[in-house]
Coordinates of C-alpha atoms in Angstrom, one line a residue:
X15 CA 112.3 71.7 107.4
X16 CA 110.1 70.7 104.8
X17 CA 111.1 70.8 101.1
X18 CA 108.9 72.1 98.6
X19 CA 110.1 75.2 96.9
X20 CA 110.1 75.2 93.0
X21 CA 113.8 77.8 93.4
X22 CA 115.3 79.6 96.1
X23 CA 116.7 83.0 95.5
X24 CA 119.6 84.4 97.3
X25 CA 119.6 88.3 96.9
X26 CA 117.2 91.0 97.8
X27 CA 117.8 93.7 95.8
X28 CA 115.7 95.6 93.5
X29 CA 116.6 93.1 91.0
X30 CA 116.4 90.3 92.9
X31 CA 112.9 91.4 94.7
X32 CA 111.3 91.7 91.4
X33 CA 112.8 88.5 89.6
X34 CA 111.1 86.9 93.2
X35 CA 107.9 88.1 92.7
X36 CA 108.1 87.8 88.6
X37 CA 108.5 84.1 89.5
X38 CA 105.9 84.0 92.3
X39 CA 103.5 85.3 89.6
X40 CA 103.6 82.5 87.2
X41 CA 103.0 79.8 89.8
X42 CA 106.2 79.0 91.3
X43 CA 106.7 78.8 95.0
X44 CA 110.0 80.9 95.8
X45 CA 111.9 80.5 99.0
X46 CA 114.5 83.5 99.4
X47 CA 116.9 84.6 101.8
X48 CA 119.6 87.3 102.1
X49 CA 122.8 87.7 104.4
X50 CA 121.1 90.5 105.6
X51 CA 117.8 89.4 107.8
X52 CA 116.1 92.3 108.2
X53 CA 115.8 92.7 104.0
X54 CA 114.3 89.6 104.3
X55 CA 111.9 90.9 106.8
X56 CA 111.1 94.3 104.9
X57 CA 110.6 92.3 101.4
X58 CA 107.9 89.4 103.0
X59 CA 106.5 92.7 105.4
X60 CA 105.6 95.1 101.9
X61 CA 106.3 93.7 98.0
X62 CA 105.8 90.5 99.0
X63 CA 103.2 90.3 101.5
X64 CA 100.9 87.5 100.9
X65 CA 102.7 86.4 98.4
X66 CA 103.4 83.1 99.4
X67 CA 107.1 83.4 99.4
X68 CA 108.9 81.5 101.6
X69 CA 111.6 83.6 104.2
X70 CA 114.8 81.6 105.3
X71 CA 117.5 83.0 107.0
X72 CA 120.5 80.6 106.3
X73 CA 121.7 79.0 103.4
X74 CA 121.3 75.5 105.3
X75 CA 117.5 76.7 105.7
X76 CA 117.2 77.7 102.1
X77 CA 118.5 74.2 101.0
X78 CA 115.9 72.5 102.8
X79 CA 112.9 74.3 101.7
X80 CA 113.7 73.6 97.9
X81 CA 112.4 70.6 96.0
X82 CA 114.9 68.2 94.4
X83 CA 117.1 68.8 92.5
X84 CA 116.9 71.9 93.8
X85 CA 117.4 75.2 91.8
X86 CA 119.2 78.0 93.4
X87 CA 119.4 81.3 91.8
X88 CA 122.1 84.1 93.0
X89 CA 121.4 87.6 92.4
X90 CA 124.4 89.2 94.3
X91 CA 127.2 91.4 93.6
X92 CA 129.9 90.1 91.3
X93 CA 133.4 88.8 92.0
X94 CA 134.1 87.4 95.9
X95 CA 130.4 87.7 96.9
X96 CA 129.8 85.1 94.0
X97 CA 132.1 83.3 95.2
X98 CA 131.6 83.2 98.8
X99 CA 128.0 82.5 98.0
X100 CA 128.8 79.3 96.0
X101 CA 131.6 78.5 98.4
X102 CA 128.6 78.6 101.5
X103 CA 125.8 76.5 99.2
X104 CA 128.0 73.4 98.1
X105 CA 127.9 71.8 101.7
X106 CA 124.3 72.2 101.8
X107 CA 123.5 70.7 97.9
X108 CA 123.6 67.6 96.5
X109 CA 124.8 66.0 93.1
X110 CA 122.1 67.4 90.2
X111 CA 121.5 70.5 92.3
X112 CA 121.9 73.7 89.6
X113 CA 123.1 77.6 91.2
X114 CA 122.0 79.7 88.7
X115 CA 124.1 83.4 88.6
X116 CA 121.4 85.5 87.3
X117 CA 124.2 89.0 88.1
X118 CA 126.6 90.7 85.7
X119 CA 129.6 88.0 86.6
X120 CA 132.1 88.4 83.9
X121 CA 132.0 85.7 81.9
X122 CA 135.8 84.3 82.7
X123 CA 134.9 83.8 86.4
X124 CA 131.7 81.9 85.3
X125 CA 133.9 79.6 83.2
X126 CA 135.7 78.9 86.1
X127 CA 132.8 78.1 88.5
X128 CA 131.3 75.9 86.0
X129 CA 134.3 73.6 85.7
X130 CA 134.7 73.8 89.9
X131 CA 130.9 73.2 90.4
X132 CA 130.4 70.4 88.2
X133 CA 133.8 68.6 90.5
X134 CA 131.2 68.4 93.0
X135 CA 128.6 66.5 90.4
X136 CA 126.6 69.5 90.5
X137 CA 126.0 72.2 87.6
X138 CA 126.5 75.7 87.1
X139 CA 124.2 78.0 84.6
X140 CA 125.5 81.7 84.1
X141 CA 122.8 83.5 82.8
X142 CA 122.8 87.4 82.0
X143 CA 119.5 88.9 83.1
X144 CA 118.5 92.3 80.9
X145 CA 115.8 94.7 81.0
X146 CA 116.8 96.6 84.7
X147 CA 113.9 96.7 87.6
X148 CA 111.1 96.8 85.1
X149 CA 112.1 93.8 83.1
X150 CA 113.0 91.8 86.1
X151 CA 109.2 92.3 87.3
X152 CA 107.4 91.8 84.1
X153 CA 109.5 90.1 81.7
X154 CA 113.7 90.4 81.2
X155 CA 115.7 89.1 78.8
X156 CA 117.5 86.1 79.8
X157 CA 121.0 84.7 78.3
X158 CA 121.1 81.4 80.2
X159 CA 124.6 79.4 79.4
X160 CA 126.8 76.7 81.5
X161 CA 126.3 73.2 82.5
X162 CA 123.9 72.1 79.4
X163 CA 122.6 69.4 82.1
X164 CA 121.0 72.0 83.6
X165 CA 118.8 73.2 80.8
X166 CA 116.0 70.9 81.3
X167 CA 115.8 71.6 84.8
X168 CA 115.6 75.6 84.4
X169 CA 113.9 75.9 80.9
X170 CA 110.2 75.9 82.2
X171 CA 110.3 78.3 85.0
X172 CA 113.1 80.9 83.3
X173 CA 110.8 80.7 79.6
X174 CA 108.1 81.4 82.0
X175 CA 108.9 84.5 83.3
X176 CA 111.2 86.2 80.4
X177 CA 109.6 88.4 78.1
X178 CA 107.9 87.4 75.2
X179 CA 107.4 88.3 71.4
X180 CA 103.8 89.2 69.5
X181 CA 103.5 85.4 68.5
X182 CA 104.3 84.2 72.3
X183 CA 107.8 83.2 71.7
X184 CA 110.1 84.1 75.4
X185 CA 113.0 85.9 75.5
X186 CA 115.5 82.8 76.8
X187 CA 116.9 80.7 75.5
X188 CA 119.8 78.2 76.2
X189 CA 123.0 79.9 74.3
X190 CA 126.1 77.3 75.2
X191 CA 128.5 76.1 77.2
X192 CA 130.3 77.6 80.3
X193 CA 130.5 81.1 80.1
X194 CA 128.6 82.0 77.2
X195 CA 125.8 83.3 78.6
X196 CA 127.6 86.1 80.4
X197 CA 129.5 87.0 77.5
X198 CA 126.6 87.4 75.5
X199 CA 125.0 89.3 78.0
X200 CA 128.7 91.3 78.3
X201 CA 128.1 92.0 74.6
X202 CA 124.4 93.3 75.1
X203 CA 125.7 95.3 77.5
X204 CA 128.9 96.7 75.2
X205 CA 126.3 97.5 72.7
X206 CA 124.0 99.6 75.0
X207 CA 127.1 101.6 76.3
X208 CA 127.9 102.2 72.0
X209 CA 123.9 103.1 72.0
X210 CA 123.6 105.6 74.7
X211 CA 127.2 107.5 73.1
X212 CA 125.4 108.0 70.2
X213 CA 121.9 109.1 71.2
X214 CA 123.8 112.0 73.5
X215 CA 125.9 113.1 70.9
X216 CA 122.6 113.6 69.4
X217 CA 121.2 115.6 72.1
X218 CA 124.3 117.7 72.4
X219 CA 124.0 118.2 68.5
X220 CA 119.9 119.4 68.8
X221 CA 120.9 121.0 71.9
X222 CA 124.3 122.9 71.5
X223 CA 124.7 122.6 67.9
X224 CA 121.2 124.0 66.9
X225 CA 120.2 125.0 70.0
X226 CA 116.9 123.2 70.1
X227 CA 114.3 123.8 73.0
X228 CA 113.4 120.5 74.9
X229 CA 109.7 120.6 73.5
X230 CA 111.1 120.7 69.9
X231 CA 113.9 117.5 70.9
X232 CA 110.9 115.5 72.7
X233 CA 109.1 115.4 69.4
X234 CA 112.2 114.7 67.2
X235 CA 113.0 111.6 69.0
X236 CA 109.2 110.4 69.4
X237 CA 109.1 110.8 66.0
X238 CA 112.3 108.8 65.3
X239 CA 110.8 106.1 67.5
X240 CA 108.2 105.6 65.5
X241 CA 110.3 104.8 62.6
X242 CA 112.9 102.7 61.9
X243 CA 114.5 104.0 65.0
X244 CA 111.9 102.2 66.9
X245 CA 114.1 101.1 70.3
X246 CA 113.6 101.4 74.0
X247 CA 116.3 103.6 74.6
X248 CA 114.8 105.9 71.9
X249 CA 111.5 105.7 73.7
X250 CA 113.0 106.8 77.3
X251 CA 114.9 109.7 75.7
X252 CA 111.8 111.1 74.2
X253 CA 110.6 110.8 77.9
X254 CA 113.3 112.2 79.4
X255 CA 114.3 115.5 77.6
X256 CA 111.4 117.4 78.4
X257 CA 110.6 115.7 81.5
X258 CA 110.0 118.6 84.2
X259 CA 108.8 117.7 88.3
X260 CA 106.9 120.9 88.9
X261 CA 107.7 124.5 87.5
X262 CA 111.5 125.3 85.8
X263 CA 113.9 124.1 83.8
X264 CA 113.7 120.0 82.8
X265 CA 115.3 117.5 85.1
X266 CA 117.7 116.3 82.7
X267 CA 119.7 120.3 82.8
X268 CA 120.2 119.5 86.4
X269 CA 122.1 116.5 86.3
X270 CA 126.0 116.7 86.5
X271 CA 127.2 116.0 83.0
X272 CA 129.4 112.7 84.6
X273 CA 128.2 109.6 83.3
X274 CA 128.9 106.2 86.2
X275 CA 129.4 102.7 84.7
X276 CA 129.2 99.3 86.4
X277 CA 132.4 97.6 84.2
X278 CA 130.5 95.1 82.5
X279 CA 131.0 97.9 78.8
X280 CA 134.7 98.0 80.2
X281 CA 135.0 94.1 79.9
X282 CA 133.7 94.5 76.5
X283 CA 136.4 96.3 75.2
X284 CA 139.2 94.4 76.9
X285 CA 137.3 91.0 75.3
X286 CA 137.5 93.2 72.2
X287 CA 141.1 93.9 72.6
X288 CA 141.9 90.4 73.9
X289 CA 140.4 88.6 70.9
X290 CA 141.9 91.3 68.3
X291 CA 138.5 92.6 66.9
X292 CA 137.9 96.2 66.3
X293 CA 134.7 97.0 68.4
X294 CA 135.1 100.5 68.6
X295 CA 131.6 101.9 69.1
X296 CA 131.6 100.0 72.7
X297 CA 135.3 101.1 73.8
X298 CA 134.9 104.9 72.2
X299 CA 131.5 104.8 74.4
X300 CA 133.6 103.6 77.9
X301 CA 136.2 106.2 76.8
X302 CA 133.7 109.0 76.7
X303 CA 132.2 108.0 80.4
X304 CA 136.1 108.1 81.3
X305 CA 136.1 111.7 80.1
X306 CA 132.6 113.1 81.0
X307 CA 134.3 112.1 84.6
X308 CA 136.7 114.8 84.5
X309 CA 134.1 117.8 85.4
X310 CA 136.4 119.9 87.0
X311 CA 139.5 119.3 84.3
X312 CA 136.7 120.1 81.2
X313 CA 135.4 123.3 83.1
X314 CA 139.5 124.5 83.0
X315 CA 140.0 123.4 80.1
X316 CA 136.8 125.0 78.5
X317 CA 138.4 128.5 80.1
X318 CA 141.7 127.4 78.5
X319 CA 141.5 125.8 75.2
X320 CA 140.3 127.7 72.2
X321 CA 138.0 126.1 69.3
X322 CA 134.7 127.1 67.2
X323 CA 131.5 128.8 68.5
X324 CA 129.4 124.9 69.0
X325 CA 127.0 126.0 66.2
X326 CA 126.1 123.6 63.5
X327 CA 125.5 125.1 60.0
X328 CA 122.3 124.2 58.1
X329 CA 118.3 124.3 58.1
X330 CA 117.5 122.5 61.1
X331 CA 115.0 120.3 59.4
X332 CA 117.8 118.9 57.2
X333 CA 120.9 118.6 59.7
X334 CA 117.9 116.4 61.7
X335 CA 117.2 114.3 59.1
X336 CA 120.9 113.6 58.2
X337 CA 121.5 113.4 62.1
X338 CA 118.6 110.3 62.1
X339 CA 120.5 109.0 59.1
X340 CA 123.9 109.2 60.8
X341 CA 122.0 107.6 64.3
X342 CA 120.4 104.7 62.0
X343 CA 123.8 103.8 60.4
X344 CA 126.2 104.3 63.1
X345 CA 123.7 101.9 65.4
X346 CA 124.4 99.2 62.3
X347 CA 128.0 99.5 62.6
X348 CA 127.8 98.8 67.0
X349 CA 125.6 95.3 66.7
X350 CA 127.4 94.4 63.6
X351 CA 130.9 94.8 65.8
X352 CA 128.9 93.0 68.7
X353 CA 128.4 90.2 66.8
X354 CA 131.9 90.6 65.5
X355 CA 133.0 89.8 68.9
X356 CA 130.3 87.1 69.7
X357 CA 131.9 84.9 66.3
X358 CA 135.5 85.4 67.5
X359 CA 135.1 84.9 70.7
X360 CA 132.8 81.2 69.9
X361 CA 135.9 80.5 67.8
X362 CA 138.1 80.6 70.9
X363 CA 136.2 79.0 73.3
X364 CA 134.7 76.8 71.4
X365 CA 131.2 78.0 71.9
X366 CA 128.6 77.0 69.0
X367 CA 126.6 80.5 69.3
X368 CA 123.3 81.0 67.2
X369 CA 123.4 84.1 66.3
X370 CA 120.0 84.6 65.1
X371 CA 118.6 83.3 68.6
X372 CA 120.6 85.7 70.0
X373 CA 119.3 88.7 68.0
X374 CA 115.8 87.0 68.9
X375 CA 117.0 87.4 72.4
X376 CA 117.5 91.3 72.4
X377 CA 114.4 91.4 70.5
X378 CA 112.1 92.1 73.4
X379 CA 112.8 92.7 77.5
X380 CA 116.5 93.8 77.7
X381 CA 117.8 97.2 77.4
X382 CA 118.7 97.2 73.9
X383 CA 115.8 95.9 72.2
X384 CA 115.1 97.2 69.0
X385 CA 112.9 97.2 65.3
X386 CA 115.6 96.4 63.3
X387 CA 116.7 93.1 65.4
X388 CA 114.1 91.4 62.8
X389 CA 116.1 92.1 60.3
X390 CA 119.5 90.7 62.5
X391 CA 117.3 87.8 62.9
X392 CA 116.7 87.0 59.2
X393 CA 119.9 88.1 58.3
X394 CA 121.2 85.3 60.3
X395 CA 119.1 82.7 59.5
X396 CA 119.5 83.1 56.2
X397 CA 123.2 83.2 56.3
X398 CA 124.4 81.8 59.6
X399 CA 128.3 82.0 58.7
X400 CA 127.6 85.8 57.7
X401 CA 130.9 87.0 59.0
X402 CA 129.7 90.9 59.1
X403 CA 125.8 92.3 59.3
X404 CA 127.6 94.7 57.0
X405 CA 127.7 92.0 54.7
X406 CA 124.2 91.5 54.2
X407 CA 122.7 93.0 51.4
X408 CA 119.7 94.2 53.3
X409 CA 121.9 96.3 55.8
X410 CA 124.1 97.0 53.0
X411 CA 121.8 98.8 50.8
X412 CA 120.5 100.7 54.4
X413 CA 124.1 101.8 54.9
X414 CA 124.7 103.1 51.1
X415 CA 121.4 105.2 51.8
X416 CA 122.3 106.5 54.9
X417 CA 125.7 107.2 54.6
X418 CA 125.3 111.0 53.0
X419 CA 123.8 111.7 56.1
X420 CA 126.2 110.1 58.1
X421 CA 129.3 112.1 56.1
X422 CA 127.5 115.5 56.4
X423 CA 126.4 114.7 60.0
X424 CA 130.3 114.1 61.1
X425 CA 131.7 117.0 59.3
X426 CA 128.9 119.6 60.5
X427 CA 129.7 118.7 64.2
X428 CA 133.3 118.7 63.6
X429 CA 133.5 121.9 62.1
X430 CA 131.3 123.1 64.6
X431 CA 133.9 121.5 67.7
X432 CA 131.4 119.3 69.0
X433 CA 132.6 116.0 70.0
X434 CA 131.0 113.0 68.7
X435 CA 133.5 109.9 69.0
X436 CA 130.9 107.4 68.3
X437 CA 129.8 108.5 65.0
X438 CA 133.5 109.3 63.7
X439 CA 134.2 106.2 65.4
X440 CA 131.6 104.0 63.4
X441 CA 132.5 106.3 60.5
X442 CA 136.2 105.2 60.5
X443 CA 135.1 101.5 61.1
X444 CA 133.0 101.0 57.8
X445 CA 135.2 103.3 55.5
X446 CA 138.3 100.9 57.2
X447 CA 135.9 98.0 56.8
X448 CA 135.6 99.0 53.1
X449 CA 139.0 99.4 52.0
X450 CA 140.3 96.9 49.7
X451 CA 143.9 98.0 50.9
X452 CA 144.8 100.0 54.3
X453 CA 148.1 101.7 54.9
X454 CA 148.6 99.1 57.2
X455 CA 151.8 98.2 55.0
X456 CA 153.7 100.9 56.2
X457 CA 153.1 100.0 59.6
X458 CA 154.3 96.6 59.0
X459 CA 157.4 97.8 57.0
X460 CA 158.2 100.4 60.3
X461 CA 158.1 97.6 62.3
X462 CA 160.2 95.2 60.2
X463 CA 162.7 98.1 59.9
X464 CA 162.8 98.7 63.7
X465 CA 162.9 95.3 65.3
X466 CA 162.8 92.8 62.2
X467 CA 159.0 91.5 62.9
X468 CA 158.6 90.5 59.0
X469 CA 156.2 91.3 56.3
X470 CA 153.4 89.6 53.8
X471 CA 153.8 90.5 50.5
X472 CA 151.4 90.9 47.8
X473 CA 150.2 88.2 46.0
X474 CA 152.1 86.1 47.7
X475 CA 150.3 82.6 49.4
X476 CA 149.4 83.9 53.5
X477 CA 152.0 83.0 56.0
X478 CA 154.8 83.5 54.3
X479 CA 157.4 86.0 55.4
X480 CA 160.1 88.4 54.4
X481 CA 162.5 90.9 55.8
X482 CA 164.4 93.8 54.7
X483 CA 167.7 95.1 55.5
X484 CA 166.3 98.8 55.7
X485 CA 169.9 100.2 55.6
X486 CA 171.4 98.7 53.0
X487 CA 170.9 95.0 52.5
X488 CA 167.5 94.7 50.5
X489 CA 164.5 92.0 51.0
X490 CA 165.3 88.4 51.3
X491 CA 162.7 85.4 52.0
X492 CA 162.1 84.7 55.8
X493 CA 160.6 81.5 55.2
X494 CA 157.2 80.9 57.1
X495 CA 158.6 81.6 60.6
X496 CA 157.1 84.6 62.6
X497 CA 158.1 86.7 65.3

């Protein structure tokens, strides 16, 4: 066997077919090979014909077609086929070899495989790959992070292929050590979860709650994508509402309300829970998908349960334009939680994030990209301990605007019994995220009454604690012990 190979890509997928012939396209020489020989066969016998990509049909063959130090890249299933996959490559590698896990690992396992990888002198890059079949193609995001060793070694071929910004600047980027990359990517993906809640609950409202035809909800969302709404998943919505295949009723009315998830907006609100920070658009957003699930439960129930007629009160040109003000702001509250989570979690793993990279990033190729990311961006640069996008004046003053139309947007729908968690959800989160005091000290007093867990008080220097004898014998100074 004769080495030669720029990478070799283990995987043939949709995903992985595409990322094969993005890289084929910008001068690389792939070799490729999948457990299963006859994809192999069907890939190099239609998308890839005469493409110059290389077929192998053992990991021993792949090894020896690649160039040293030779770049592998998986794009398999996460969990035990990662690992198998690695476990099957390191015999065949040697010391300054790089796998790259281009899948949706979660971002503990790739912490774990960097450490075991680099045992064996060789390194290991998570990177989270966004932008689905089209991005993988033509230009994805990439969130490379892992052995920084690597970097050099990857940079050239992944900056070729990722997408790229008006002025030429790709979409990748090296974001940090072990699994930073996935988590980041875990993030983007918590965030798109928070953004498709909302965008339905606006449907549901133009549809149910102002019964809206799909002509007349095609134009309202082009027209908020050409604002400051301006987003990809805006764009696809506006092609999807009114989308018909031949005479009838639009597509979209014939798919089963139950919304599927892969985990990876699941893991964001465990990290979220784990690392104590209140990212509530993502996990309100899994909860919904865990309720749209129960089909046959909601039809009982909507037999069984009694509530309002679903009809929202107003001129429809004004509930829409408070609905695109509630949309713009609650979208501010889910990245300003995502990178909420991004800071606490660098705190605890020691990962020295840039979070404006980042929002350049997101900025073009993945799933969430968006207008307002520029303004992420800048808010970042020009503040990069900013501990809340909230905090910025910019999105500040964008909130302050927006939030009569948020308020009115809320209490229309509920009045009206439609169910819009991630609204009330982001809601909740800012007027919480505003208060100067929270009833939060009763709480604390319950639990200090129930099972003696102490209490802050007032004006008092942080970390010191008290207790009260609830039934009878009054406060008394628990010195700065905590239980």
């Amino acid at each position: 066997m004769t080495g030669g190979a720029d990478i070799g890509l283990i995987g043939l997928a949709v995903m992985g077919r595409n990322l094969a012939l993005n890289i084929r396209d910008h001068g690389f020489t792939v070799a490729v090979y999948n457990r299963t020989a006859a994809r192999t066969d069907e890939f190099l016998a239609g998308p890839a014909a005469g493409a110059g990509i290389v077929p192998t049909y053992s990991l021993a063959e792949l090894a020896g077609r690649l160039a040293r130090p030779r770049r592998v890249l998986l794009m398999v299933q996460a969990g035990r086929p990662v690992d198998d996959t690695v476990a099957g490559l390191l015999p065949v590698l040697d010391p300054g070899d790089v796998i790259l896990d281009g899948g949706n690992s979660h971002f503990a396992d790739t912490i774990r495989r960097v450490h075991e990888v680099e045992t064996r002198d060789l390194y290991y890059v998570g990177a989270g790959i966004s932008g689905g079949e089209e991005g993988a193609r033509h230009g994805p995001s990439i969130m490379p992070g892992g052995s920084a060793a690597a970097w050099p070694l990857l940079r050239p071929l992944l900056q070729a292929i990722a997408a790229r910004l008006a002025d030429g600047t790709p979409c990748c980027d090296w974001v940090g050590a072990d699994g930073a990359g996935h988590f980041v990517k875990m993030v983007h993906n918590g965030i798109e979860y928070g953004d498709m809640q909302l965008i339905a609950e606006a449907y549901d409202l133009m549809r149910r709650g102002l019964g809206l035809p799909p002509e007349r909800m095609q134009e309202v969302f082009a027209a908020w994508d050409r604002g400051r709404l301006d987003s990809y998943l805006i764009e696809i919505t506006a092609d999807i509402v009114n989308f018909r295949s031949g005479a009838g009723a639009p597509v979209l009315e014939r798919i089963l309300d139950s919304a599927g998830q892969k985990g990876t907006g699941r893991w964001t609100a465990e990290a979220a829970l784990a690392l104590g920070t209140p990212a509530t658009l993502a996990t309100e957003a899994v909860l919904a998908r865990f309720l749209s699930a129960l089909v046959d439960e909601r039809r009982r129930a909507s037999q069984a349960l009694a509530g309002p007629v679903p009809t929202v009160e107003g001129p429809p040109d004004a509930v829409l334009a408070d609905l695109e003000q509630a949309l713009y702001a609650s979208k501010l509250v889910s990245y300003a939680q995502g990178f909420m989570l991004l800071r606490q979690a660098a705190a605890e793993h020691g990962w020295d994030l840039d979070y404006a990279g980042i929002a350049l990033l997101w900025r073009a190729g993945c799933i969430i990209r968006a207008a307002f990311l520029d303004e992420v961006r800048r808010a970042f640069r020009e503040d990069p301990g900013l501990p809340s996008l909230l905090l910025d004046p910019y999105f500040a003053g964008q909130l302050a605007d927006a939030q009569g139309g948020w308020r009115r947007t809320v209490a229309r729908v509920v009045a009206a019994g439609l169910p819009v968690p991630a609204y009330a959800a982001a809601l909740a989160f800012y007027d919480g995220y505003r208060s100067g005091r929270l009833p939060a000290n009763l709480i604390q007093a319950q639990r200090d009454y129930f099972g003696a867990h102490l209490y802050e008080e007032v004006g008092r220097p942080r970390g010191e604690y008290f207790h009260t004898d609830w039934t009878g014998g009054g406060p008394a100074a628990a010195g700065s012990c905590r239980t």
